[in-house]
XYZ file of C-alpha atoms in Angstrom:
155
model
C 0.000 0.000 0.000
C 1.336 3.444 -0.910
C 1.408 6.298 1.556
C -0.951 8.289 -0.641
C -3.548 5.488 -0.263
C -3.557 5.802 3.543
C -5.860 8.659 4.413
C -4.712 11.513 6.589
C -7.806 10.809 8.716
C -6.602 7.261 9.379
C -3.128 8.537 10.257
C -4.570 11.266 12.481
C -6.806 8.758 14.312
C -3.819 6.476 14.942
C -1.776 9.447 16.127
C -4.555 10.672 18.420
C -4.834 7.206 19.938
C -1.115 7.125 20.584
C -1.088 10.728 21.774
C -3.745 9.920 24.378
C -1.490 7.450 26.160
C 1.559 9.650 25.669
C -0.222 12.707 27.008
C -1.449 10.895 30.115
C 2.067 9.685 30.901
C 3.768 12.918 29.873
C 1.482 15.137 31.936
C 1.566 12.784 34.924
C 5.364 12.630 34.796
C 5.696 16.416 34.529
C 3.235 16.942 37.370
C 4.920 14.379 39.652
C 8.420 15.630 38.815
C 7.470 19.256 39.312
C 5.503 18.592 42.506
C 8.425 16.627 43.982
C 10.864 19.299 42.795
C 12.888 16.712 40.879
C 15.741 17.825 38.655
C 14.546 18.645 35.118
C 16.370 15.631 33.667
C 14.702 13.279 36.180
C 11.315 14.818 35.419
C 11.819 14.271 31.682
C 12.946 10.655 32.194
C 9.880 10.011 34.384
C 7.591 11.614 31.802
C 9.041 9.552 28.957
C 8.807 6.305 30.940
C 5.186 6.977 31.891
C 4.320 7.983 28.316
C 5.529 4.592 27.080
C 3.721 2.749 29.898
C 0.392 4.477 29.280
C 0.768 4.386 25.494
C 1.377 0.646 25.500
C -1.323 0.062 28.129
C -4.032 1.746 26.054
C -3.175 -0.339 23.014
C -2.945 -3.531 25.067
C -6.343 -2.861 26.635
C -8.080 -3.093 23.264
C -6.039 -6.082 22.106
C -6.627 -7.955 25.378
C -10.341 -7.221 25.042
C -10.190 -9.003 21.673
C -9.106 -12.167 23.514
C -5.373 -12.052 22.810
C -3.059 -13.293 25.570
C -0.935 -10.889 27.609
C 2.411 -11.738 25.984
C 0.977 -11.463 22.458
C -0.850 -8.222 23.355
C 2.423 -6.732 24.589
C 4.071 -7.719 21.307
C 1.294 -6.018 19.339
C 1.586 -2.866 21.475
C 5.366 -2.755 21.052
C 5.041 -3.148 17.288
C 2.201 -0.652 17.023
C 3.374 2.149 19.258
C 7.134 2.189 19.813
C 8.113 4.435 16.890
C 5.103 6.709 17.328
C 5.673 7.167 21.072
C 9.412 7.695 20.577
C 8.852 10.419 17.955
C 6.226 12.100 20.136
C 8.407 12.014 23.225
C 11.425 13.453 21.444
C 9.333 16.279 20.017
C 7.234 17.190 23.016
C 10.170 17.128 25.424
C 12.296 19.237 23.070
C 9.498 21.810 22.937
C 9.019 21.955 26.710
C 12.775 22.233 27.275
C 13.088 24.892 24.540
C 10.465 27.177 26.131
C 12.426 29.409 28.505
C 11.417 28.772 32.111
C 8.736 26.177 31.328
C 10.383 23.335 33.236
C 10.851 25.513 36.296
C 7.538 27.370 36.108
C 5.600 25.216 38.582
C 2.181 23.587 38.476
C 0.243 26.799 39.063
C 1.920 28.578 36.153
C 0.196 29.151 32.822
C 3.650 28.891 31.202
C 4.029 25.317 32.450
C 0.617 24.198 31.170
C 0.702 26.143 27.882
C 4.156 24.834 26.996
C 3.049 21.294 27.811
C -0.131 21.646 25.726
C 1.806 23.236 22.882
C 4.380 20.457 22.979
C 1.642 17.846 22.524
C 0.228 19.757 19.532
C 3.684 19.849 17.932
C 4.119 16.127 18.632
C 0.758 15.362 16.983
C 1.489 17.470 13.890
C 4.888 15.918 13.251
C 4.022 12.333 14.221
C 0.921 12.064 12.001
C 2.973 11.870 8.760
C 5.265 9.292 10.397
C 2.232 7.162 11.315
C 0.770 7.577 7.818
C 4.012 6.332 6.296
C 4.209 3.385 8.737
C 0.573 2.352 8.223
C 1.087 2.430 4.443
C 3.777 -0.213 4.954
C 1.667 -2.407 7.225
C 3.528 -1.241 10.326
C 2.644 0.838 13.372
C -1.052 1.034 14.069
C -1.776 -1.159 11.045
C -0.833 -4.170 13.208
C -3.515 -3.259 15.767
C -6.376 -2.855 13.298
C -7.141 -6.579 13.044
C -7.860 -6.763 16.794
C -10.474 -4.027 16.907
C -14.108 -4.508 16.065
C -17.313 -2.557 16.363
C -16.198 0.705 14.792
C -13.381 1.456 17.225
C -11.067 3.433 14.951
C -7.431 2.406 15.337
C -6.278 1.883 11.798
């Protein structure tokens, strides 16, 4: 399948699915790290780790619901989400770090929350073409599609 045959809507839906898990982990990691006054590097590492955990968990939830065993579901999640999560995490953390003062702004600061929200938008915009390309080659979220039924969009 060529990339031009994979719709942007399909790629965007796959990216939004992945972004949901990433955002939960990313925000949780930033909140925990900031609340505990962790060093910025430790906060970023925590955010990235939690983004992968929640990203994989959301994919596994749907695959497990389809009756696939835990080990196989983990394999599907790793195949479906690893590149997408990695690209998102690189982008959104670069954005947050690049915004002057964002990492040190604190949880009550608009700068903290706006930079975090903006970083997720940037991650979505740049990861969607990556997912489109991967799906067109039967990779990424294309491997999850066979496990979802009933109109749950995960192409």
